[in-house]
Structures are given as C-alpha cells and as structure tokens.
Amino acid sequence: MCDTCGCNLTPGNRHLAFKPVAPGSTAVSVLKNLLAKNDDQATHNREHFDRRGILALNLMSSPGSGKTALLEATLAALKDEFTCAVIEGDLETENDALRIRALGVQAHQIVTGTACHLDAHLVHDALHRMNLDGVDILFIENVGNLVCPASFDLGQHLNVTLLSVTEGDDKPAKYPVMFRAADAMLLTKTDLLAVLDDFDPDKAEAHLRNLANPAPVMRLSARRALGMDAWLAWLRNELAAQRARVKHGQTRRPAIQPDGAQLHRATA
Amino acid sequence: MHELAVAQALIEQVGDVIRQHRAQRATRIRVRIGPLAGVVPELLGNAFPLAATGSRMEHAVLDLVAAPITVRCETCDAETEATMNRLVCAACGDWHTRIISGDELLLESVELETTPSLTSGL
C-alpha cells in the first residue's frame, strides 16, 4: 500500500504497476474506484444517519411505478408509530415533495435539472437543510430511472427497488445492474394483475434470483391497500436491525457497493 | 447517461496522480470496467475528451479494459463465468453466488510524462 498516491499494490496486480514505459515517463498503478469521491461522501452521510439511529432507504424504479404513492400509503400507515422524513429527487418540479408534505411529513425536494440520478453530494446538501432530530426512517426517492441510480451510493442502508405490474416481468433481466442492487423488490400495483394477463409475478421473482439476489419480493398495491402489511413489517424489522447495529457501533451498506472491486481477489 | 459524471470523477483522480508525482501530463489512462458497473465503455470513451479539454490529460489515450463476469458458487464453490442477467453457477446451476469480477469501475494505472518534452512549449 502506497500512502502517497493511494495505490493499492498486491502480488496479483504488481505487474500492472511496473511495466516498462518510454524514458522520461513513468507508469503509476492506482487501482482506485472511479467513484471513490462519491463513496467517501456516502460513507459520511451514513455516519450522519447512524449517529442519529436513522434507517435510510433508497427507493429506485422506472418513472411511474408508484414510488410516491407507496410513500404516501406507507407514511400514513406509520404516522403514529415512527417519525419519517423524505428526500425527493426529480429532474423538475416540487410536486412529489408537496404530496408528502400534505401528509404532515417533512420532505425536501432535490431538483436535479438534467442529472439522471442522485449522488451522495446532493443528498448531503439536502440533509443539511432538513431537521433530522427524532427521525426514525428517512426515505430517499431517487430519480425515476432503472439505469444510473444503481451506480451511486447515497449513504443509505438499504435499496428498495419497485417493479410495477404494468411493466414487463423480465425487467430484472433487462436491468440487471439495478435489480442486483435491490435489498427488497416490491411488485407494485398488483390490483391491476386481474386485468393484465402478461405479467407473471413468479417469473419476475425468478429473473431476480438469476441475478444471484436473495432479496425478499413483496407484492402490493398502495392504492388498494393490498399486501402492505408485509412491507410495513419488513420496515419495522429493518429499523429494529438498524437500531441494534447502531448500538454495537456497526453499520450496513446496501446490497451492492460500486467499489465491490476492493473485495475482489487481487487476480480478479 | 451518467458517463459524463464518471468521466469527471476520472479526471479528478488522474489530476491527483499527476500532481502527486509532479508530472507534466498523463499520456495513457487505464480503466477497468465490469459490465455490472453500469457504465457503458463507449459512452465513457466519448465523454472523456469533452471532460478532459484543457487539462493535463487532454491528449492521453484512454484504455478501457473490459472485465469478465466471474461468480463463485456458495453451494459448490466453483468459480465460473456468468452473463449480465444470469449470475448463476455454471457448474451446479445454483443462484447463491458471489460476484468475483464484473462489477468493478477501477482506475487501474496512469502513464505520466515526468520530464518536459521539447514540443510541450513549456
């Protein structure tokens, strides 16, 4: 390990560092995750959450799969039990934050402009504009997008990925980077299954397993209050697990870390 | 889509390496990308020159090395190659696997010009 350049030499990669180059030039092995800066900020955000005993969740899905509707139903169901707060990410408008505030829940809207994802710095700025005192659960509703948000750690403990039954049941196979990162997959709008004959929830789950992902799959309809109990029980359970971790000075990173490369063996 | 953000992060990191080694410029940058990192190498290759304009790596060659997807089976312990949306064990078919390679997004190495070249105009 070289302290001056952050390089990370091991017997497996040493050959990369000292290959011959032309005179007057030198080759430097770096082996650093490209998104290290984002990840450092995400780690810092997680420290914010852990210090306050907050469970932070990152909700990801395609646009229109029902993230905000799920939040509305969830916040209403939990209002006497926990203090929740929400960070909303959208390219434009405060509409989603207004919907959450209408329920009496603190919501901060991040307007990303043209950016297709939230990153750890945007979330950090938002945290400093919020009152986190007494908050038990923070929901971060990412920009509706099944591609980019998967690559950026925000500091959350868990990723929740939504798949509405009006989409294809093969979405996990089409967007493996996103669905591999899910700590829980929610099949939403299941009340519509009766009129949709081409979405098979079992197939959606099988596609998720093909990504080597053991995440629980919950089927629900936020609008018709179907299957919400399992989801709320999962949330209670995860909050209890977070509190237990905090007590022991531990934390949890979401299922997939973009710097998973560090876990790889040197020869990988 | 988000490749410009990744290119900007790359330029920041290479800039740090150039400064730490008091080099004139970077001539070759090697990045290792796994298909599961969610970054399209071609798009990163397109974004890089835009983001690097005017910097000390403006003329650097960007080598994008594709990392294969490899998984280790937690059931039979076999290490096999896998595909993007089928990360199951190729030996026994079990889906309880761990990614060994394929999700990395790594600045692997940088080649630096350490002495001023005659054509640099410095």
Short mmCIF file of C-alpha atoms in Angstrom, two decimals:
data_model
loop_
_atom_site.label_atom_id
_atom_site.label_comp_id
_atom_site.label_asym_id
_atom_site.label_seq_id
_atom_site.Cartn_x
_atom_site.Cartn_y
_atom_site.Cartn_z
CA MET A 1 0.00 0.00 0.00
CA CYS A 2 1.46 3.31 -1.04
CA ASP A 3 0.37 6.17 1.16
CA THR A 4 1.27 8.98 -1.17
CA CYS A 5 -0.83 8.11 -4.19
CA GLY A 6 -3.50 5.90 -2.67
CA CYS A 7 -2.39 2.99 -4.79
CA ASN A 8 -3.04 -0.49 -3.64
CA LEU A 9 -0.36 -2.89 -4.75
CA THR A 10 -0.76 -6.60 -4.19
CA PRO A 11 1.16 -9.56 -5.60
CA GLY A 12 -1.68 -10.04 -8.07
CA ASN A 13 -1.53 -6.60 -9.62
CA ARG A 14 2.09 -5.61 -9.16
CA HIS A 15 2.83 -6.37 -12.80
CA LEU A 16 0.47 -3.56 -13.77
CA ALA A 17 2.45 -1.06 -11.77
CA PHE A 18 5.94 -1.67 -13.02
CA LYS A 19 5.60 -2.40 -16.67
CA PRO A 20 8.30 -0.77 -18.78
CA VAL A 21 7.50 2.58 -20.32
CA ALA A 22 9.34 5.06 -22.51
CA PRO A 23 12.19 7.10 -20.97
CA GLY A 24 11.03 10.34 -19.40
CA SER A 25 7.78 8.80 -18.41
CA THR A 26 6.55 6.62 -15.63
CA ALA A 27 3.62 4.32 -15.04
CA VAL A 28 1.70 4.61 -11.83
CA SER A 29 -0.65 1.97 -10.56
CA VAL A 30 -3.68 3.49 -8.91
CA LEU A 31 -6.36 0.82 -8.55
CA LYS A 32 -8.87 3.20 -7.11
CA ASN A 33 -12.59 3.10 -7.59
CA LEU A 34 -13.59 5.84 -10.02
CA LEU A 35 -16.48 6.86 -7.82
CA ALA A 36 -14.34 6.93 -4.67
CA LYS A 37 -15.21 10.56 -4.02
CA ASN A 38 -18.92 9.82 -4.14
CA ASP A 39 -18.39 6.78 -1.95
CA ASP A 40 -16.47 8.79 0.64
CA GLN A 41 -19.33 11.26 0.78
CA ALA A 42 -21.81 8.38 1.03
CA THR A 43 -19.88 6.95 3.97
CA HIS A 44 -20.05 10.36 5.62
CA ASN A 45 -23.82 10.51 5.02
CA ARG A 46 -24.19 7.06 6.57
CA GLU A 47 -22.34 8.34 9.63
CA HIS A 48 -24.91 11.14 9.88
CA PHE A 49 -27.69 8.53 9.85
CA ASP A 50 -26.01 6.11 12.24
CA ARG A 51 -25.22 8.82 14.77
CA ARG A 52 -28.91 9.60 14.96
CA GLY A 53 -30.08 6.00 14.72
CA ILE A 54 -31.87 6.70 11.44
CA LEU A 55 -32.65 3.94 8.93
CA ALA A 56 -32.09 5.32 5.41
CA LEU A 57 -33.71 3.71 2.39
CA ASN A 58 -33.12 4.42 -1.29
CA LEU A 59 -36.22 3.85 -3.43
CA MET A 60 -35.46 3.18 -7.07
CA SER A 61 -37.61 2.27 -10.05
CA SER A 62 -38.60 3.41 -13.50
CA PRO A 63 -40.74 6.58 -13.67
CA GLY A 64 -44.38 5.94 -12.86
CA SER A 65 -44.03 2.67 -11.00
CA GLY A 66 -45.62 4.15 -7.90
CA LYS A 67 -42.78 5.25 -5.62
CA THR A 68 -44.58 8.36 -4.37
CA ALA A 69 -47.92 6.53 -3.99
CA LEU A 70 -46.14 3.83 -1.98
CA LEU A 71 -44.59 6.51 0.22
CA GLU A 72 -47.95 8.21 0.77
CA ALA A 73 -49.57 4.96 1.90
CA THR A 74 -46.54 3.99 4.00
CA LEU A 75 -46.25 7.35 5.76
CA ALA A 76 -49.98 7.36 6.54
CA ALA A 77 -49.74 3.84 7.97
CA LEU A 78 -46.70 4.61 10.12
CA LYS A 79 -47.62 8.12 11.26
CA ASP A 80 -48.43 7.17 14.87
CA GLU A 81 -45.52 4.78 15.13
CA PHE A 82 -42.43 6.47 13.73
CA THR A 83 -41.17 9.86 12.62
CA CYS A 84 -40.34 9.69 8.95
CA ALA A 85 -38.73 12.14 6.55
CA VAL A 86 -38.41 12.09 2.79
CA ILE A 87 -35.91 13.33 0.23
CA GLU A 88 -37.42 13.56 -3.23
CA GLY A 89 -35.31 13.53 -6.38
CA ASP A 90 -36.75 14.70 -9.69
CA LEU A 91 -35.46 16.46 -12.77
CA GLU A 92 -38.02 19.22 -12.27
CA THR A 93 -40.88 20.34 -10.02
CA GLU A 94 -41.59 20.15 -6.29
CA ASN A 95 -44.77 18.12 -6.94
CA ASP A 96 -43.68 14.99 -5.10
CA ALA A 97 -42.48 16.89 -2.04
CA LEU A 98 -45.81 18.73 -1.91
CA ARG A 99 -47.65 15.40 -1.92
CA ILE A 100 -45.56 14.20 1.03
CA ARG A 101 -45.87 17.47 2.96
CA ALA A 102 -49.65 17.27 2.55
CA LEU A 103 -49.43 14.29 4.92
CA GLY A 104 -47.62 16.40 7.50
CA VAL A 105 -44.30 14.72 6.83
CA GLN A 106 -41.05 16.64 6.31
CA ALA A 107 -39.95 16.46 2.68
CA HIS A 108 -37.01 18.02 0.89
CA GLN A 109 -37.08 18.20 -2.90
CA ILE A 110 -33.85 17.87 -4.85
CA VAL A 111 -34.31 19.21 -8.36
CA THR A 112 -31.55 17.67 -10.43
CA GLY A 113 -32.11 19.68 -13.62
CA THR A 114 -30.79 17.31 -16.23
CA ALA A 115 -28.98 14.84 -13.98
CA CYS A 116 -30.44 11.36 -14.24
CA HIS A 117 -29.56 10.22 -10.70
CA LEU A 118 -28.99 11.44 -7.17
CA ASP A 119 -25.45 11.34 -5.84
CA ALA A 120 -24.06 11.40 -2.33
CA HIS A 121 -23.21 15.12 -2.50
CA LEU A 122 -26.75 16.13 -3.46
CA VAL A 123 -28.11 14.05 -0.58
CA HIS A 124 -25.59 15.58 1.81
CA ASP A 125 -26.67 19.09 0.87
CA ALA A 126 -30.28 18.07 1.39
CA LEU A 127 -29.51 16.59 4.83
CA HIS A 128 -28.14 19.91 5.98
CA ARG A 129 -31.38 21.62 5.01
CA MET A 130 -33.50 19.20 6.95
CA ASN A 131 -34.29 18.72 10.60
CA LEU A 132 -33.23 15.17 11.36
CA ASP A 133 -33.94 15.36 15.10
CA GLY A 134 -36.10 12.45 16.15
CA VAL A 135 -36.34 10.99 12.65
CA ASP A 136 -36.58 7.18 12.63
CA ILE A 137 -36.76 6.41 8.92
CA LEU A 138 -35.52 8.51 6.01
CA PHE A 139 -36.86 7.58 2.59
CA ILE A 140 -34.84 8.81 -0.38
CA GLU A 141 -36.94 8.66 -3.53
CA ASN A 142 -34.40 8.55 -6.33
CA VAL A 143 -34.96 9.89 -9.84
CA GLY A 144 -37.21 7.53 -11.78
CA ASN A 145 -34.62 5.63 -13.81
CA LEU A 146 -33.61 1.98 -13.88
CA VAL A 147 -30.07 2.64 -15.06
CA CYS A 148 -27.97 5.37 -13.47
CA PRO A 149 -29.09 5.49 -9.81
CA ALA A 150 -27.79 1.94 -9.29
CA SER A 151 -24.17 3.09 -9.60
CA PHE A 152 -24.22 5.80 -6.93
CA ASP A 153 -24.15 5.06 -3.21
CA LEU A 154 -26.03 7.78 -1.33
CA GLY A 155 -25.26 6.61 2.17
CA GLN A 156 -28.44 4.57 2.51
CA HIS A 157 -28.53 1.28 4.36
CA LEU A 158 -30.88 -0.49 2.00
CA ASN A 159 -32.05 -0.31 -1.59
CA VAL A 160 -35.71 -0.88 -2.32
CA THR A 161 -36.48 -1.46 -5.99
CA LEU A 162 -40.02 -1.20 -7.29
CA LEU A 163 -41.38 -3.01 -10.32
CA SER A 164 -44.98 -2.26 -11.24
CA VAL A 165 -47.04 -4.98 -12.87
CA THR A 166 -47.78 -2.66 -15.79
CA GLU A 167 -44.13 -3.13 -16.79
CA GLY A 168 -42.62 -6.35 -18.12
CA ASP A 169 -41.92 -9.17 -15.69
CA ASP A 170 -38.49 -9.52 -17.34
CA LYS A 171 -37.31 -6.08 -16.14
CA PRO A 172 -34.81 -7.66 -13.70
CA ALA A 173 -33.21 -9.46 -16.65
CA LYS A 174 -33.18 -6.28 -18.75
CA TYR A 175 -31.77 -4.05 -16.00
CA PRO A 176 -29.51 -6.41 -14.05
CA VAL A 177 -27.30 -3.69 -12.57
CA MET A 178 -30.30 -2.10 -10.89
CA PHE A 179 -32.07 -5.24 -9.71
CA ARG A 180 -28.86 -6.87 -8.47
CA ALA A 181 -28.57 -3.92 -6.07
CA ALA A 182 -32.02 -4.46 -4.53
CA ASP A 183 -32.28 -5.40 -0.86
CA ALA A 184 -36.01 -5.75 -1.38
CA MET A 185 -38.07 -5.90 -4.58
CA LEU A 186 -41.62 -4.61 -4.45
CA LEU A 187 -44.08 -5.65 -7.15
CA THR A 188 -46.47 -2.71 -7.14
CA LYS A 189 -49.97 -2.05 -8.50
CA THR A 190 -50.88 -5.72 -8.05
CA ASP A 191 -54.58 -4.76 -8.06
CA LEU A 192 -54.12 -4.44 -11.82
CA LEU A 193 -52.94 -8.03 -12.22
CA ALA A 194 -56.58 -9.05 -12.72
CA VAL A 195 -56.74 -7.09 -15.97
CA LEU A 196 -53.14 -7.71 -17.09
CA ASP A 197 -52.58 -11.23 -18.36
CA ASP A 198 -48.97 -10.76 -19.39
CA PHE A 199 -47.25 -10.08 -16.05
CA ASP A 200 -46.26 -13.17 -14.06
CA PRO A 201 -45.03 -12.27 -10.54
CA ASP A 202 -43.32 -15.67 -10.23
CA LYS A 203 -41.35 -15.01 -13.42
CA ALA A 204 -40.29 -11.60 -12.11
CA GLU A 205 -39.02 -13.29 -8.97
CA ALA A 206 -37.20 -15.99 -10.98
CA HIS A 207 -35.45 -13.28 -13.01
CA LEU A 208 -34.32 -11.67 -9.75
CA ARG A 209 -32.91 -14.99 -8.49
CA ASN A 210 -30.99 -15.37 -11.75
CA LEU A 211 -29.09 -12.27 -10.61
CA ALA A 212 -28.00 -14.21 -7.52
CA ASN A 213 -30.14 -11.86 -5.45
CA PRO A 214 -31.81 -13.36 -2.35
CA ALA A 215 -33.83 -10.18 -1.62
CA PRO A 216 -37.41 -10.62 -0.40
CA VAL A 217 -40.08 -9.98 -3.03
CA MET A 218 -43.28 -8.33 -1.78
CA ARG A 219 -46.43 -7.93 -3.84
CA LEU A 220 -48.60 -4.97 -3.00
CA SER A 221 -50.94 -2.25 -4.13
CA ALA A 222 -50.51 1.04 -2.26
CA ARG A 223 -53.72 2.49 -3.73
CA ARG A 224 -55.89 -0.50 -2.83
CA ALA A 225 -54.03 -1.25 0.44
CA LEU A 226 -53.20 -4.80 -0.64
CA GLY A 227 -50.14 -6.59 0.73
CA MET A 228 -48.99 -3.53 2.66
CA ASP A 229 -48.63 -5.44 5.93
CA ALA A 230 -45.65 -7.49 4.75
CA TRP A 231 -43.89 -4.31 3.57
CA LEU A 232 -44.59 -2.45 6.82
CA ALA A 233 -43.41 -5.47 8.83
CA TRP A 234 -40.21 -5.52 6.75
CA LEU A 235 -39.66 -1.82 7.52
CA ARG A 236 -40.20 -2.32 11.27
CA ASN A 237 -37.84 -5.25 11.19
CA GLU A 238 -35.15 -3.32 9.33
CA LEU A 239 -35.48 -0.34 11.69
CA ALA A 240 -35.01 -2.69 14.65
CA ALA A 241 -31.96 -4.21 12.91
CA GLN A 242 -30.54 -0.72 12.30
CA ARG A 243 -31.01 0.21 15.95
CA ALA A 244 -29.24 -2.97 17.00
CA ARG A 245 -26.34 -2.17 14.64
CA VAL A 246 -26.05 1.38 15.94
CA LYS A 247 -25.95 0.06 19.49
CA HIS A 248 -22.94 -2.07 18.56
CA GLY A 249 -21.24 0.66 16.57
CA GLN A 250 -21.89 -1.14 13.29
CA THR A 251 -23.42 -0.04 10.03
CA ARG A 252 -24.73 -1.64 6.89
CA ARG A 253 -24.12 -0.81 3.30
CA PRO A 254 -26.68 -1.53 0.58
CA ALA A 255 -26.56 -4.89 -1.18
CA ILE A 256 -24.18 -3.81 -3.88
CA GLN A 257 -21.34 -1.44 -3.39
CA PRO A 258 -19.91 0.13 -6.51
CA ASP A 259 -16.45 -0.40 -5.02
CA GLY A 260 -17.04 -4.12 -4.71
CA ALA A 261 -13.79 -4.35 -6.66
CA GLN A 262 -11.96 -3.91 -3.38
CA LEU A 263 -13.43 -7.16 -2.20
CA HIS A 264 -12.19 -8.97 -5.26
CA ARG A 265 -9.13 -11.06 -5.07
CA ALA A 266 -6.00 -9.42 -6.41
CA THR A 267 -6.03 -11.58 -9.52
CA ALA A 268 -9.57 -10.59 -10.46
CA MET B 1 -26.32 8.95 -19.40
CA HIS B 2 -24.29 9.35 -16.22
CA GLU B 3 -20.99 8.65 -18.01
CA LEU B 4 -20.08 12.35 -18.05
CA ALA B 5 -20.23 12.34 -14.23
CA VAL B 6 -17.98 9.28 -14.26
CA ALA B 7 -15.58 10.96 -16.72
CA GLN B 8 -15.37 13.99 -14.42
CA ALA B 9 -14.58 11.74 -11.45
CA LEU B 10 -11.89 10.04 -13.56
CA ILE B 11 -10.31 13.36 -14.48
CA GLU B 12 -10.25 14.44 -10.85
CA GLN B 13 -8.47 11.25 -9.83
CA VAL B 14 -5.94 11.36 -12.66
CA GLY B 15 -5.34 15.03 -11.82
CA ASP B 16 -4.47 13.98 -8.26
CA VAL B 17 -1.99 11.40 -9.57
CA ILE B 18 -0.36 13.97 -11.88
CA ARG B 19 0.05 16.44 -9.01
CA GLN B 20 1.33 13.85 -6.54
CA HIS B 21 4.02 12.75 -8.99
CA ARG B 22 4.79 16.31 -10.14
CA ALA B 23 4.34 15.10 -13.69
CA GLN B 24 3.83 17.20 -16.80
CA ARG B 25 0.88 15.27 -18.11
CA ALA B 26 -0.79 11.91 -18.35
CA THR B 27 -0.22 10.08 -21.60
CA ARG B 28 -2.19 6.89 -21.02
CA ILE B 29 -5.00 6.10 -18.63
CA ARG B 30 -6.17 2.59 -17.99
CA VAL B 31 -9.64 1.97 -16.60
CA ARG B 32 -11.09 -1.44 -15.85
CA ILE B 33 -14.86 -1.69 -16.31
CA GLY B 34 -17.05 -4.65 -15.47
CA PRO B 35 -20.38 -4.96 -17.31
CA LEU B 36 -22.20 -4.79 -13.96
CA ALA B 37 -20.72 -1.41 -13.03
CA GLY B 38 -23.48 0.23 -15.03
CA VAL B 39 -21.10 2.26 -17.17
CA VAL B 40 -21.00 1.88 -20.94
CA PRO B 41 -17.34 1.92 -22.05
CA GLU B 42 -18.15 3.53 -25.42
CA LEU B 43 -20.05 6.36 -23.74
CA LEU B 44 -17.27 6.91 -21.22
CA GLY B 45 -14.83 6.99 -24.14
CA ASN B 46 -16.94 9.69 -25.78
CA ALA B 47 -17.38 11.72 -22.60
CA PHE B 48 -13.71 11.66 -21.63
CA PRO B 49 -12.31 14.06 -24.30
CA LEU B 50 -15.08 16.55 -23.55
CA ALA B 51 -14.39 16.47 -19.83
CA ALA B 52 -10.58 16.48 -20.31
CA THR B 53 -10.39 19.54 -22.57
CA GLY B 54 -7.76 21.97 -21.33
CA SER B 55 -6.46 19.58 -18.66
CA ARG B 56 -3.10 17.83 -18.32
CA MET B 57 -4.62 14.64 -19.70
CA GLU B 58 -6.23 16.21 -22.74
CA HIS B 59 -4.18 14.09 -25.15
CA ALA B 60 -3.98 10.94 -23.06
CA VAL B 61 -5.00 7.63 -24.57
CA LEU B 62 -7.88 6.15 -22.61
CA ASP B 63 -7.59 2.36 -22.39
CA LEU B 64 -10.85 0.80 -21.33
CA VAL B 65 -10.29 -2.77 -20.24
CA ALA B 66 -13.36 -4.97 -20.13
CA ALA B 67 -13.50 -7.15 -17.02
CA PRO B 68 -15.20 -10.54 -17.37
CA ILE B 69 -18.08 -11.54 -15.11
CA THR B 70 -16.99 -14.29 -12.75
CA VAL B 71 -19.00 -15.74 -9.88
CA ARG B 72 -18.13 -18.07 -7.04
CA CYS B 73 -20.82 -20.54 -6.02
CA GLU B 74 -21.65 -20.60 -2.31
CA THR B 75 -23.05 -24.11 -2.69
CA CYS B 76 -20.41 -25.98 -4.73
CA ASP B 77 -17.57 -23.43 -4.50
CA ALA B 78 -16.95 -23.49 -8.26
CA GLU B 79 -15.70 -20.31 -9.91
CA THR B 80 -17.36 -19.85 -13.28
CA GLU B 81 -18.04 -17.20 -15.89
CA ALA B 82 -21.51 -15.71 -15.97
CA THR B 83 -23.53 -13.25 -18.01
CA MET B 84 -25.14 -9.92 -17.05
CA ASN B 85 -28.59 -11.27 -16.28
CA ARG B 86 -27.70 -14.83 -15.40
CA LEU B 87 -25.32 -14.76 -12.46
CA VAL B 88 -25.99 -18.37 -11.52
CA CYS B 89 -23.32 -21.02 -11.06
CA ALA B 90 -22.41 -22.58 -14.41
CA ALA B 91 -21.34 -25.78 -12.65
CA CYS B 92 -24.35 -26.64 -10.47
CA GLY B 93 -26.95 -24.07 -11.54
CA ASP B 94 -27.49 -22.64 -8.04
CA TRP B 95 -28.19 -18.88 -7.82
CA HIS B 96 -26.46 -18.47 -4.46
CA THR B 97 -23.31 -16.96 -5.90
CA ARG B 98 -20.98 -14.08 -5.17
CA ILE B 99 -19.51 -11.78 -7.78
CA ILE B 100 -15.74 -12.19 -8.03
CA SER B 101 -15.28 -9.90 -11.00
CA GLY B 102 -17.54 -7.92 -13.28
CA ASP B 103 -18.85 -5.02 -11.20
CA GLU B 104 -15.64 -3.03 -10.94
CA LEU B 105 -15.09 0.52 -12.12
CA LEU B 106 -11.44 0.99 -11.43
CA LEU B 107 -8.73 3.47 -12.35
CA GLU B 108 -6.05 0.85 -12.84
CA SER B 109 -2.98 2.81 -13.86
CA VAL B 110 -1.76 6.07 -15.34
CA GLU B 111 1.29 6.67 -17.51
CA LEU B 112 2.87 10.02 -16.80
CA GLU B 113 5.30 12.22 -18.67
CA THR B 114 7.72 13.28 -15.98
CA THR B 115 10.19 15.41 -17.94
CA PRO B 116 9.12 18.36 -20.05
CA SER B 117 9.02 17.33 -23.69
CA LEU B 118 10.60 19.54 -26.36
CA THR B 119 7.29 20.06 -28.07
CA SER B 120 5.36 20.95 -24.97
CA GLY B 121 6.05 24.66 -25.28
CA LEU B 122 6.79 24.99 -21.59
#
